[in-house]
């Protein structure tokens, strides 16, 4: 007989033998009443047999083992199913893309850049289609010999091709451009022998072209700017703009300022390739979208003329001895700006020396770049830097052109009146207690006698302005000149829509203290005395201005006191003629110019150009010789400037003109500013240049801006212009010619 035990619920069928009988009991009471004795059992050793039942006692359990095994199999099968589901469902798309990538090559198709046109819808910077040869990196990894074959095809060394392939600037996932200007013969040979050049493809790309350039004339180089392959930093700074390593990026000028409009939208092309990396078909293609058109305020005919005049001026100035110093001016560099005084529109801007923007197309060579940048980080005594736009980035001592600010401040503050006369004895002595720098002399120690503000401006009388600087220093408004200069826009950027503008500076007590704090070795004296304010009053000392600042300042006076932000761009227009944005005149500030201030100053500025005689205008001889328009009807006003630069070198030559004044009852319209670095007297170099520019403006008044439309797209053929009398001979852009007049004050 067997019984089950509850001590083994799983193994409940264990057999336990039942004892045959109980021990005999002699009697109930005697057995229970026996004294309890300690139980003593014999010590038993551990025996495996005693712990494990014998085969006879243990029945087989196949059903349990099968169940355990089944559970294991089910678990393993579940893991397998889960893994397959993960591979096919969750990661299926990525693996499919990886497989497809071995068969499909995605190529970014660069969009043609938008064009830049002048105000008459004439193309200044456009595009030309070029055939470009590319090589697949994947093919190079499979067949190293292809580098040598491609090198022979394009006329390069294998090392050059290898360097292009290894260049990290090129995308690792796209074919690498090897030759950006492949010839038709090269393309034809490649197509005929395609099987010999696995992984080599041909792509049509749009490259920058400058249809108005010629061998001797490079049009608006600093205004347009250049493009080059995008840098790693630019790519990182524009992560969501659709750029790739093959993109072009505007680096200067309008190309940089309006990059977001000009760059366009790239297209995409999916190419089917075989195992050898050869293209066998196009799977899909998305066309790129050309960038927008930037319509500028520049007038091409005027721009060309201004550049020719500036180039001539520098060349002739270098070959004309200064009768006062008996030296030949070095005329290192120069700039010219033409503004619309009523709107701030930039009608022309030239900088010299200059260069051909086409040097950047397809990548500039190291030799060419070194030549262009050779003098950019040095203070050359003979030449300037072509890469610098001196119209906005050249800082020059202004000389007497700064008297605009001093006269305005003095008349507004009551330091002088329109009828205040000063006896110019030729030598000004500081009346206050003075230990050094107490005496200032007129140019060539000339005595002008009794002079009012009109005569002081006309003759550029320094004595008159010495006195004003001295009186301001001890007045209740010692910073009056500096405050007025700031109102005219000096000492800060104008906000022109071109990158790289300098702010200049106006000499003051605050400037001297800041200079000393920043560099006590070069600026050991932080004090600003009356002598420094006297120098500030006539445009010397530490004051520096840019040509665009001077043009804006005189435009502000010419229009009656409204300071406009200068604008090169007039509008942004899409390729199909939709106007994206118009740039309207932007008012940046005002200068108080009541009639009591404006009229005597205007009379003085008109006298500079139109008053003859011994005490006549400083620019009268230059305009009498070079102006070919009727000066009595087409009245021009202005101011000469001769800025001492020390170091026994020729002064900076300045002239800023505005007008026509009262022409057909209109307000002054054009402002023309010209500066020649180390060019001599203002009347010697700059004034003749301005007179010639007004010759062109008289013969060719600037027309309103014409926007392109879908029906009338930009043209590379400029409109006809009237050659003004005295047209300068065309020369190279970095050189020049103009005769000069005898120098005079200012």
XYZ file of C-alpha atoms in Angstrom:
746
model
C 0.000 0.000 0.000
C 1.263 3.520 -0.877
C 0.240 6.995 0.115
C 0.909 10.421 -1.307
C 2.598 13.094 0.660
C 1.733 16.762 0.610
C 5.374 17.671 1.147
C 5.999 17.217 -2.588
C 3.106 18.712 -4.502
C 4.915 18.309 -7.827
C 6.345 14.895 -7.050
C 3.226 13.758 -5.182
C 3.372 10.223 -6.500
C 6.472 9.392 -4.511
C 6.137 5.932 -2.931
C 6.628 5.704 0.830
C 6.664 2.200 2.440
C 4.207 1.676 5.304
C 5.560 0.026 8.436
C 4.196 -3.486 8.994
C 3.259 -3.024 12.641
C 3.697 -0.808 15.692
C 5.877 -1.688 18.585
C 4.052 -3.802 21.168
C 2.657 -1.933 24.155
C 2.537 -3.587 27.456
C -0.114 -1.321 28.724
C -1.443 2.071 28.117
C -0.671 3.588 31.413
C 2.740 2.065 31.848
C 3.840 3.167 28.420
C 2.786 6.738 28.904
C 4.072 6.952 32.443
C 7.555 5.837 31.669
C 10.203 8.330 32.535
C 11.370 10.231 29.414
C 14.805 9.218 28.334
C 17.103 10.956 25.895
C 16.736 9.568 22.438
C 19.931 8.124 21.184
C 20.248 7.271 17.519
C 23.191 5.729 15.831
C 25.237 8.198 13.678
C 24.656 7.637 9.993
C 26.947 8.665 7.189
C 25.593 10.603 4.194
C 24.782 8.242 1.374
C 23.804 9.289 -2.137
C 21.646 6.264 -2.400
C 19.700 7.386 0.616
C 18.996 10.738 -1.013
C 18.094 9.556 -4.531
C 15.544 6.990 -5.183
C 16.421 3.926 -7.136
C 15.254 3.484 -10.702
C 12.736 1.024 -9.511
C 11.295 3.573 -7.110
C 11.326 6.575 -9.585
C 8.801 6.381 -12.400
C 9.651 8.050 -15.763
C 8.107 11.573 -16.497
C 8.402 12.215 -20.298
C 5.472 14.664 -20.385
C 7.193 17.194 -18.064
C 10.400 17.213 -20.046
C 8.527 17.709 -23.273
C 6.682 20.646 -21.771
C 9.941 22.312 -20.645
C 11.545 21.694 -24.019
C 8.490 23.082 -25.745
C 8.649 26.255 -23.705
C 12.311 26.746 -24.634
C 11.580 26.226 -28.328
C 8.664 28.646 -28.208
C 10.870 31.286 -26.518
C 13.599 30.898 -29.134
C 11.090 31.077 -31.941
C 9.608 34.237 -30.412
C 13.041 35.875 -30.318
C 13.578 34.927 -33.955
C 10.218 36.372 -34.991
C 10.927 39.560 -33.034
C 14.293 39.964 -34.743
C 12.819 39.384 -38.174
C 10.086 41.932 -37.453
C 12.702 44.451 -36.340
C 14.786 43.936 -39.490
C 11.885 44.024 -41.896
C 9.562 46.557 -40.312
C 11.506 48.880 -38.031
C 14.839 48.965 -39.893
C 13.514 47.889 -43.263
C 13.553 51.332 -44.851
C 17.092 52.136 -43.776
C 18.424 48.809 -45.046
C 16.527 49.238 -48.270
C 18.011 52.727 -48.642
C 21.491 51.338 -48.030
C 21.002 48.745 -50.745
C 19.532 51.329 -53.093
C 22.440 53.673 -52.401
C 24.714 51.109 -53.972
C 22.687 51.495 -57.151
C 21.569 55.164 -57.013
C 23.767 58.253 -56.760
C 22.062 61.428 -55.501
C 23.574 64.545 -57.027
C 22.778 68.114 -55.975
C 22.234 70.335 -59.016
C 23.442 73.821 -58.192
C 21.063 76.653 -58.992
C 22.214 79.518 -61.228
C 22.801 82.631 -59.151
C 20.507 85.545 -59.626
C 21.840 88.335 -61.806
C 22.795 91.844 -60.710
C 21.645 94.669 -62.971
C 21.966 98.434 -63.073
C 19.055 100.877 -62.810
C 18.461 100.567 -66.579
C 18.064 96.764 -66.385
C 21.520 96.102 -67.853
C 23.323 93.000 -66.587
C 26.428 93.759 -64.527
C 26.950 90.246 -63.097
C 25.320 87.337 -64.920
C 25.875 83.668 -65.677
C 27.368 81.570 -68.442
C 26.934 77.814 -68.821
C 30.077 75.681 -68.528
C 30.683 71.939 -68.839
C 32.214 70.455 -65.709
C 33.926 67.049 -65.456
C 33.328 65.119 -62.233
C 34.828 61.931 -60.786
C 33.117 59.554 -58.342
C 34.994 58.846 -55.112
C 33.454 55.344 -55.027
C 35.068 54.550 -58.372
C 38.451 55.778 -57.175
C 38.263 53.406 -54.202
C 37.638 50.487 -56.572
C 40.064 51.535 -59.301
C 43.035 53.739 -58.375
C 44.156 53.836 -61.986
C 41.227 56.037 -62.923
C 42.985 59.055 -61.356
C 45.780 58.877 -63.912
C 43.338 58.493 -66.815
C 41.280 61.493 -65.719
C 44.455 63.529 -65.160
C 45.512 62.851 -68.761
C 42.052 63.768 -70.011
C 41.917 67.179 -68.308
C 45.606 68.046 -68.623
C 46.473 67.799 -64.943
C 48.911 65.692 -62.979
C 47.688 62.609 -61.086
C 48.753 64.359 -57.890
C 46.395 67.253 -58.636
C 43.472 64.902 -59.250
C 44.315 62.965 -56.094
C 44.372 66.215 -54.125
C 40.915 67.144 -55.430
C 39.545 63.735 -54.424
C 41.089 64.036 -50.955
C 39.932 67.636 -50.440
C 37.564 67.597 -47.454
C 35.806 70.664 -48.887
C 34.200 68.371 -51.475
C 31.259 66.234 -50.398
C 32.145 62.553 -49.751
C 28.771 61.529 -51.199
C 28.868 63.442 -54.468
C 31.151 63.336 -57.517
C 34.147 65.655 -57.195
C 34.620 68.471 -59.762
C 37.953 67.916 -61.523
C 37.728 70.435 -64.368
C 35.276 73.319 -64.050
C 35.820 74.610 -67.597
C 36.047 71.575 -69.858
C 36.583 72.257 -73.564
C 34.182 70.934 -76.236
C 36.949 68.661 -77.569
C 37.464 67.195 -74.102
C 33.745 66.533 -73.674
C 33.470 64.952 -77.124
C 36.383 62.598 -76.451
C 34.928 61.584 -73.101
C 31.553 60.752 -74.607
C 33.162 58.670 -77.342
C 35.266 56.681 -74.843
C 32.893 56.563 -71.885
C 33.667 52.898 -71.163
C 37.317 53.783 -70.519
C 36.378 56.311 -67.827
C 34.161 54.623 -65.226
C 32.782 57.005 -62.618
C 33.456 60.069 -64.804
C 30.436 62.253 -65.601
C 29.781 65.612 -67.235
C 27.606 68.266 -65.628
C 26.512 71.638 -66.930
C 26.995 74.422 -64.385
C 26.363 78.164 -64.407
C 29.409 80.319 -63.633
C 29.594 84.029 -62.950
C 30.194 86.257 -65.975
C 30.676 90.022 -66.250
C 29.448 91.092 -69.690
C 30.333 94.775 -69.231
C 34.015 94.090 -68.522
C 36.655 94.606 -71.178
C 40.413 94.265 -71.345
C 40.806 97.823 -70.041
C 37.676 98.335 -67.948
C 36.506 96.296 -64.970
C 33.056 97.551 -64.061
C 32.000 98.149 -60.442
C 34.314 95.493 -58.981
C 34.005 96.562 -55.308
C 30.264 97.128 -55.621
C 29.445 93.759 -57.185
C 31.880 91.688 -55.109
C 32.976 88.130 -55.838
C 31.800 84.583 -55.149
C 33.862 81.525 -54.249
C 33.238 77.956 -52.993
C 31.495 77.972 -49.643
C 33.796 77.559 -46.646
C 33.352 75.056 -43.836
C 32.430 77.898 -41.471
C 29.824 79.311 -43.844
C 28.378 75.837 -44.351
C 28.155 75.340 -40.574
C 26.580 78.760 -40.034
C 23.830 78.044 -42.580
C 22.700 74.499 -41.711
C 19.144 74.750 -43.042
C 19.659 76.819 -46.175
C 20.231 73.987 -48.651
C 23.959 74.582 -49.120
C 26.318 71.716 -49.970
C 30.102 71.519 -50.178
C 29.780 72.300 -53.893
C 27.843 75.557 -53.329
C 29.098 79.024 -54.201
C 28.846 81.820 -51.637
C 29.056 85.598 -51.998
C 32.166 86.908 -50.271
C 32.010 90.680 -50.768
C 29.941 93.487 -52.235
C 26.356 92.926 -53.306
C 27.110 89.222 -53.795
C 27.553 88.913 -50.039
C 24.994 91.477 -48.890
C 22.145 89.840 -50.834
C 23.373 86.232 -50.793
C 20.038 84.878 -49.529
C 18.275 86.255 -52.617
C 20.971 85.528 -55.182
C 21.807 81.903 -54.295
C 18.641 80.261 -55.653
C 17.287 76.793 -54.785
C 19.368 73.717 -55.745
C 17.826 70.854 -57.703
C 18.254 67.110 -57.101
C 19.125 64.367 -59.581
C 19.032 60.641 -58.782
C 21.396 58.736 -61.095
C 21.322 54.990 -61.622
C 24.836 53.511 -61.583
C 26.179 50.038 -62.231
C 28.620 48.014 -60.156
C 31.530 49.831 -61.786
C 30.159 53.207 -60.719
C 29.151 54.201 -64.249
C 26.023 56.232 -64.797
C 23.415 54.228 -66.695
C 20.361 56.450 -66.387
C 18.461 59.191 -64.564
C 15.815 57.946 -62.149
C 14.369 61.307 -61.169
C 15.223 64.964 -61.571
C 14.154 68.150 -59.789
C 15.086 71.350 -61.600
C 16.985 74.024 -59.672
C 15.417 77.461 -59.300
C 17.528 80.455 -60.303
C 18.162 83.108 -57.678
C 16.425 86.473 -57.629
C 17.614 89.526 -59.513
C 19.212 92.366 -57.553
C 18.350 95.664 -59.210
C 20.913 98.284 -58.212
C 20.771 102.083 -58.224
C 24.014 102.092 -60.211
C 23.926 103.776 -63.612
C 26.277 101.787 -65.871
C 27.239 104.679 -68.137
C 27.971 106.941 -65.167
C 29.817 104.134 -63.371
C 32.110 103.561 -66.348
C 32.811 107.258 -66.698
C 33.548 107.745 -62.993
C 35.982 104.829 -63.054
C 37.784 106.227 -66.089
C 38.075 109.676 -64.524
C 39.363 108.296 -61.220
C 41.908 106.089 -62.995
C 43.115 108.980 -65.137
C 43.353 111.264 -62.135
C 45.647 108.941 -60.181
C 47.887 108.301 -63.176
C 48.300 111.946 -64.113
C 48.700 113.034 -60.498
C 51.665 110.679 -60.083
C 53.327 112.347 -63.046
C 52.585 115.977 -62.134
C 55.004 117.712 -59.786
C 53.501 119.621 -56.892
C 54.633 123.268 -57.431
C 54.567 123.894 -53.688
C 56.452 120.854 -52.386
C 58.299 120.120 -55.640
C 57.448 116.435 -55.240
C 55.552 113.935 -57.320
C 52.492 112.733 -55.412
C 52.409 108.993 -54.838
C 48.617 108.930 -55.284
C 48.499 105.498 -53.640
C 44.788 104.952 -53.999
C 41.534 106.800 -54.383
C 37.768 106.608 -54.463
C 34.770 108.346 -55.998
C 31.108 108.278 -54.976
C 28.018 109.739 -56.667
C 24.816 109.988 -54.594
C 21.301 111.214 -55.201
C 21.065 113.881 -52.503
C 17.265 113.548 -52.272
C 17.120 109.777 -51.652
C 20.578 108.477 -50.712
C 20.685 106.226 -53.801
C 24.253 105.302 -54.792
C 24.500 106.105 -58.515
C 28.175 105.244 -58.939
C 31.036 104.039 -56.757
C 34.627 103.525 -57.816
C 37.780 102.471 -56.003
C 41.335 102.385 -57.277
C 43.363 100.223 -57.695
C 40.904 97.612 -58.893
C 40.932 94.241 -60.673
C 38.920 91.791 -62.786
C 36.317 89.788 -60.858
C 36.666 87.006 -63.438
C 39.847 85.938 -61.619
C 37.602 84.261 -59.011
C 35.554 82.288 -61.541
C 36.386 78.594 -61.298
C 38.688 79.275 -58.333
C 41.427 81.889 -58.091
C 45.016 80.720 -58.437
C 47.443 81.132 -55.555
C 49.671 83.390 -57.648
C 46.800 85.713 -58.555
C 45.525 85.903 -54.995
C 48.990 86.679 -53.642
C 49.347 89.458 -56.204
C 45.984 90.990 -55.278
C 46.557 90.816 -51.524
C 50.241 91.815 -51.495
C 49.637 95.351 -50.145
C 46.475 94.721 -48.155
C 48.135 94.337 -44.760
C 50.894 96.896 -45.187
C 51.151 100.665 -45.278
C 52.541 100.812 -48.795
C 54.056 104.126 -49.862
C 53.401 103.545 -53.555
C 50.204 101.594 -54.133
C 46.986 100.431 -52.544
C 45.147 97.121 -52.254
C 42.749 96.089 -55.047
C 40.705 93.992 -52.617
C 39.791 97.051 -50.519
C 36.791 99.190 -51.428
C 38.293 102.571 -50.541
C 34.920 104.275 -50.980
C 33.613 102.644 -47.776
C 36.736 101.151 -46.192
C 39.290 103.901 -46.793
C 39.752 106.251 -43.825
C 41.295 109.617 -44.737
C 42.063 112.834 -42.883
C 39.357 115.146 -44.311
C 41.131 118.498 -44.261
C 38.972 121.494 -45.135
C 36.006 119.402 -46.297
C 35.344 119.025 -42.541
C 34.591 122.775 -42.321
C 31.002 121.907 -43.224
C 30.588 120.633 -39.659
C 32.395 123.508 -37.945
C 30.503 126.228 -39.841
C 27.134 124.558 -39.157
C 27.904 124.201 -35.439
C 29.169 127.798 -35.110
C 26.156 129.349 -36.852
C 23.641 127.176 -34.990
C 25.262 127.821 -31.594
C 25.652 131.570 -32.149
C 29.460 131.477 -31.956
C 29.289 133.526 -35.159
C 26.579 135.055 -37.326
C 26.292 135.398 -41.067
C 27.763 138.915 -40.806
C 30.527 138.146 -38.337
C 33.888 139.203 -39.768
C 37.293 138.049 -38.598
C 40.541 139.849 -39.447
C 42.777 137.153 -40.943
C 46.346 138.312 -40.336
C 47.814 135.047 -41.638
C 49.019 133.871 -38.201
C 46.649 132.870 -35.414
C 47.907 133.118 -31.827
C 46.004 131.243 -29.152
C 44.899 134.024 -26.773
C 44.698 131.866 -23.653
C 47.658 130.768 -21.567
C 49.561 128.363 -23.784
C 52.867 126.509 -23.456
C 53.134 124.717 -26.833
C 51.321 124.651 -30.169
C 50.187 128.213 -29.616
C 50.567 129.558 -33.157
C 48.783 128.463 -36.352
C 49.511 129.846 -39.797
C 47.421 130.036 -42.955
C 48.482 128.097 -45.992
C 51.573 129.787 -47.425
C 51.249 132.391 -44.608
C 48.792 134.448 -46.671
C 46.707 137.180 -45.062
C 43.089 137.356 -46.256
C 42.029 140.414 -44.236
C 38.410 140.770 -43.104
C 36.525 137.531 -43.792
C 32.971 136.393 -43.039
C 31.700 132.815 -43.108
C 30.872 133.013 -46.831
C 34.384 134.127 -47.701
C 35.929 131.687 -45.229
C 34.284 128.764 -47.004
C 34.901 130.105 -50.510
C 38.605 130.754 -49.898
C 38.964 127.893 -47.385
C 40.329 130.383 -44.901
C 42.045 128.427 -42.129
C 42.489 131.405 -39.785
C 38.706 131.816 -39.540
C 38.281 128.183 -38.474
C 41.248 128.270 -36.089
C 39.351 130.932 -34.201
C 36.123 128.914 -34.231
C 37.868 125.829 -32.835
C 39.439 127.891 -30.087
C 36.196 129.640 -29.143
C 34.233 126.378 -29.080
C 36.738 124.836 -26.668
C 36.070 127.576 -24.102
C 32.338 127.933 -24.797
C 29.372 126.495 -22.946
C 29.221 123.778 -25.602
C 32.827 122.563 -25.958
C 31.733 119.481 -27.922
C 29.576 121.469 -30.342
C 31.692 120.632 -33.408
C 31.781 116.932 -32.537
C 28.018 116.809 -31.916
C 27.273 118.410 -35.277
C 29.689 116.049 -37.031
C 27.801 113.110 -35.504
C 24.527 114.597 -36.773
C 26.027 114.646 -40.270
C 26.939 110.962 -39.817
C 30.687 111.130 -39.122
C 32.304 108.783 -36.613
C 29.864 105.946 -37.329
C 28.947 103.711 -40.235
C 26.415 105.048 -42.720
C 24.545 101.737 -42.954
C 25.213 101.342 -46.660
C 24.168 97.917 -47.960
C 27.721 96.725 -48.571
C 29.837 94.679 -46.136
C 33.109 95.937 -44.684
C 32.281 99.592 -44.018
C 34.550 101.467 -41.593
C 33.191 103.953 -39.060
C 35.972 106.522 -39.063
C 36.389 108.800 -36.046
C 36.090 112.442 -34.998
C 38.792 113.880 -32.756
C 37.573 114.690 -29.244
C 38.465 114.496 -25.561
C 36.688 111.129 -25.345
C 38.640 109.742 -28.313
C 42.005 110.849 -26.912
C 41.250 109.247 -23.542
C 40.123 106.005 -25.195
C 43.216 105.868 -27.412
C 45.518 106.357 -24.443
C 43.741 103.673 -22.447
C 43.929 101.165 -25.300
C 47.509 101.918 -26.350
C 49.440 104.202 -23.958
C 52.683 103.625 -25.838
C 51.481 105.072 -29.151
C 49.121 107.554 -27.483
C 51.001 108.777 -24.403
C 48.924 111.937 -23.896
C 45.256 111.442 -22.954
C 44.549 115.165 -22.665
C 42.546 117.138 -25.246
C 43.558 120.802 -25.224
C 42.418 123.863 -27.147
C 45.079 123.149 -29.771
C 43.525 119.780 -30.523
C 40.098 121.400 -30.918
C 41.576 123.986 -33.269
C 42.937 121.176 -35.441
C 39.590 119.401 -35.327
C 37.834 122.557 -36.545
C 39.646 122.462 -39.888
C 39.733 118.692 -40.331
C 43.106 117.660 -38.939
C 44.244 115.859 -35.785
C 42.876 112.368 -35.221
C 39.763 112.825 -37.379
C 39.297 110.216 -40.129
C 36.395 109.898 -42.555
C 35.447 107.662 -45.458
C 34.367 108.954 -48.889
C 30.851 107.566 -48.416
C 30.572 109.438 -45.099
C 31.581 112.709 -46.743
C 29.141 112.132 -49.582
C 26.319 111.494 -47.084
C 27.269 114.559 -45.009
C 27.201 116.912 -48.017
C 24.014 115.281 -49.338
C 22.449 116.034 -45.950
C 23.381 119.699 -46.300
C 22.367 119.835 -49.972
C 18.824 118.579 -49.344
C 18.283 120.867 -46.365
C 19.148 118.636 -43.402
C 17.789 115.100 -43.923
C 20.404 112.370 -43.614
C 19.552 109.360 -45.765
C 21.078 105.931 -45.490
C 22.977 105.281 -48.725
C 21.463 102.420 -50.759
C 23.126 100.510 -53.578
C 20.183 98.162 -54.169
C 16.863 99.463 -55.468
C 14.814 96.244 -55.540
C 14.776 92.435 -55.497
C 12.861 90.851 -58.392
C 12.213 87.147 -59.042
C 13.277 85.582 -62.376
C 9.668 85.755 -63.591
C 9.395 89.468 -62.851
C 7.662 89.438 -59.458
C 8.837 92.243 -57.171
C 10.051 90.620 -53.955
C 11.200 93.777 -52.195
C 11.598 97.506 -52.866
C 14.206 99.548 -51.025
C 12.684 102.923 -50.252
C 14.715 105.877 -48.911
C 15.643 105.398 -45.254
C 16.012 108.497 -43.052
C 18.834 108.084 -40.529
C 18.822 111.506 -38.905
C 18.513 115.248 -39.285
C 20.686 118.334 -39.048
C 19.148 121.637 -38.042
C 19.706 123.991 -40.988
C 17.601 127.138 -40.585
C 17.887 129.742 -43.322
C 20.270 131.786 -41.144
C 22.673 128.848 -41.245
C 21.934 127.314 -44.653
C 21.976 130.363 -46.923
C 25.377 131.850 -45.989
C 26.972 128.404 -46.109
C 25.414 127.641 -49.517
C 26.733 130.953 -50.825
C 30.190 130.037 -49.578
C 30.102 126.592 -51.199
C 28.891 128.085 -54.492
C 31.749 130.567 -54.356
C 34.270 127.707 -54.096
C 33.383 126.692 -57.669
C 32.092 129.885 -59.282
C 33.902 132.898 -57.767
C 36.958 134.137 -59.677
C 39.589 136.605 -58.535
C 42.493 136.831 -56.115
C 40.251 135.813 -53.237
C 38.086 133.572 -55.363
C 37.032 130.007 -54.899
C 39.654 127.335 -54.357
C 38.131 125.126 -57.093
C 37.325 127.904 -59.579
C 40.459 127.368 -61.733
C 39.859 123.612 -61.929
C 36.218 123.988 -62.988
C 37.050 126.798 -65.374
C 39.422 124.412 -67.147
C 37.543 121.110 -66.952
C 33.822 121.914 -66.692
C 32.207 121.737 -70.150
C 28.688 122.643 -69.063
C 27.189 126.158 -68.692
C 28.226 126.949 -65.121
C 25.922 129.945 -64.877
C 22.840 127.746 -65.512
C 24.063 124.434 -64.178
C 25.400 125.701 -60.868
C 27.655 123.431 -58.848
C 28.724 124.081 -55.227
C 31.350 122.254 -53.209
C 34.415 122.242 -51.017
C 38.069 121.433 -51.501
C 40.138 119.665 -48.885
C 43.899 119.413 -48.488
C 44.664 117.167 -45.538
C 48.151 117.104 -44.064
C 49.231 113.512 -43.302
C 52.727 114.202 -41.947
C 55.790 112.065 -42.631
C 56.916 114.596 -45.247
C 54.403 113.171 -47.716
C 51.919 114.789 -50.065
C 48.557 115.637 -48.429
C 45.284 113.913 -49.213
C 43.387 115.594 -52.034
C 39.616 116.039 -51.548
C 36.714 117.604 -53.354
C 33.010 117.191 -52.611
C 30.564 118.830 -55.005
C 26.769 119.058 -55.032
C 24.298 120.357 -57.572
C 22.905 121.479 -59.886
C 21.794 124.161 -57.445
C 18.578 125.962 -58.475
C 18.719 124.246 -61.868
C 15.194 124.541 -63.334
C 13.998 125.535 -59.843
C 14.956 122.114 -58.445
C 16.905 121.365 -55.312
C 20.513 120.091 -55.499
C 20.386 116.575 -56.883
C 23.800 114.957 -57.267
C 26.635 114.777 -54.738
C 30.067 113.798 -56.074
C 32.912 113.039 -53.644
C 36.462 112.243 -54.794
C 39.571 111.600 -52.702
C 43.133 110.831 -53.794
C 45.388 109.429 -51.098
C 48.608 111.500 -50.984
C 47.426 113.294 -54.098
C 48.388 116.888 -53.197
C 46.078 119.883 -53.004
C 42.353 119.403 -53.338
C 42.313 121.661 -56.374
C 45.190 119.762 -57.949
C 43.720 116.249 -58.257
C 40.226 115.834 -56.807
C 38.482 118.989 -58.089
C 39.274 118.344 -61.791
C 37.909 114.813 -61.413
C 34.619 116.088 -59.950
C 34.280 118.693 -62.711
C 34.595 115.969 -65.362
C 32.017 113.767 -63.640
C 29.537 116.659 -63.749
C 30.214 116.876 -67.491
C 28.732 113.411 -67.816
C 25.802 114.117 -65.492
C 24.934 117.247 -67.479
C 24.910 115.299 -70.761
C 23.261 112.179 -69.288
C 20.822 112.881 -66.453
C 20.189 109.758 -64.407
C 16.878 108.103 -65.308
C 14.396 106.443 -62.916
C 14.963 102.812 -61.975
C 13.551 100.309 -64.477
C 12.555 96.949 -63.016
C 12.683 93.766 -65.099
C 9.409 92.030 -65.905
C 8.502 88.586 -67.208
C 8.196 90.049 -70.703
C 11.261 92.308 -70.517
C 14.153 90.438 -68.961
C 17.570 91.993 -68.170
C 19.805 92.623 -71.154
C 23.578 92.535 -71.536
C 23.419 95.419 -74.037
C 23.531 98.802 -72.278
C 21.475 101.762 -73.479
C 23.111 104.454 -75.606
C 24.617 107.435 -73.765
C 25.756 110.861 -74.909
C 29.533 111.325 -74.702
C 30.124 114.540 -72.771
C 32.586 117.145 -73.942
C 35.985 116.349 -72.500
C 35.451 112.594 -72.263
C 38.545 111.059 -70.674
C 40.656 108.637 -72.657
C 39.888 105.043 -71.706
C 42.719 103.477 -69.720
C 43.214 100.422 -67.584
C 41.236 100.413 -64.368
C 44.207 100.522 -62.067
C 45.885 103.483 -63.779
C 44.784 106.910 -65.125
C 45.209 110.585 -66.733
C 44.181 114.275 -66.094
C 46.060 117.535 -66.105
C 45.991 119.740 -63.061
C 45.785 123.357 -62.026
C 47.888 125.406 -59.688
C 47.099 124.542 -56.085
C 45.335 126.925 -53.778
C 44.119 126.863 -50.219
C 41.919 124.007 -49.081
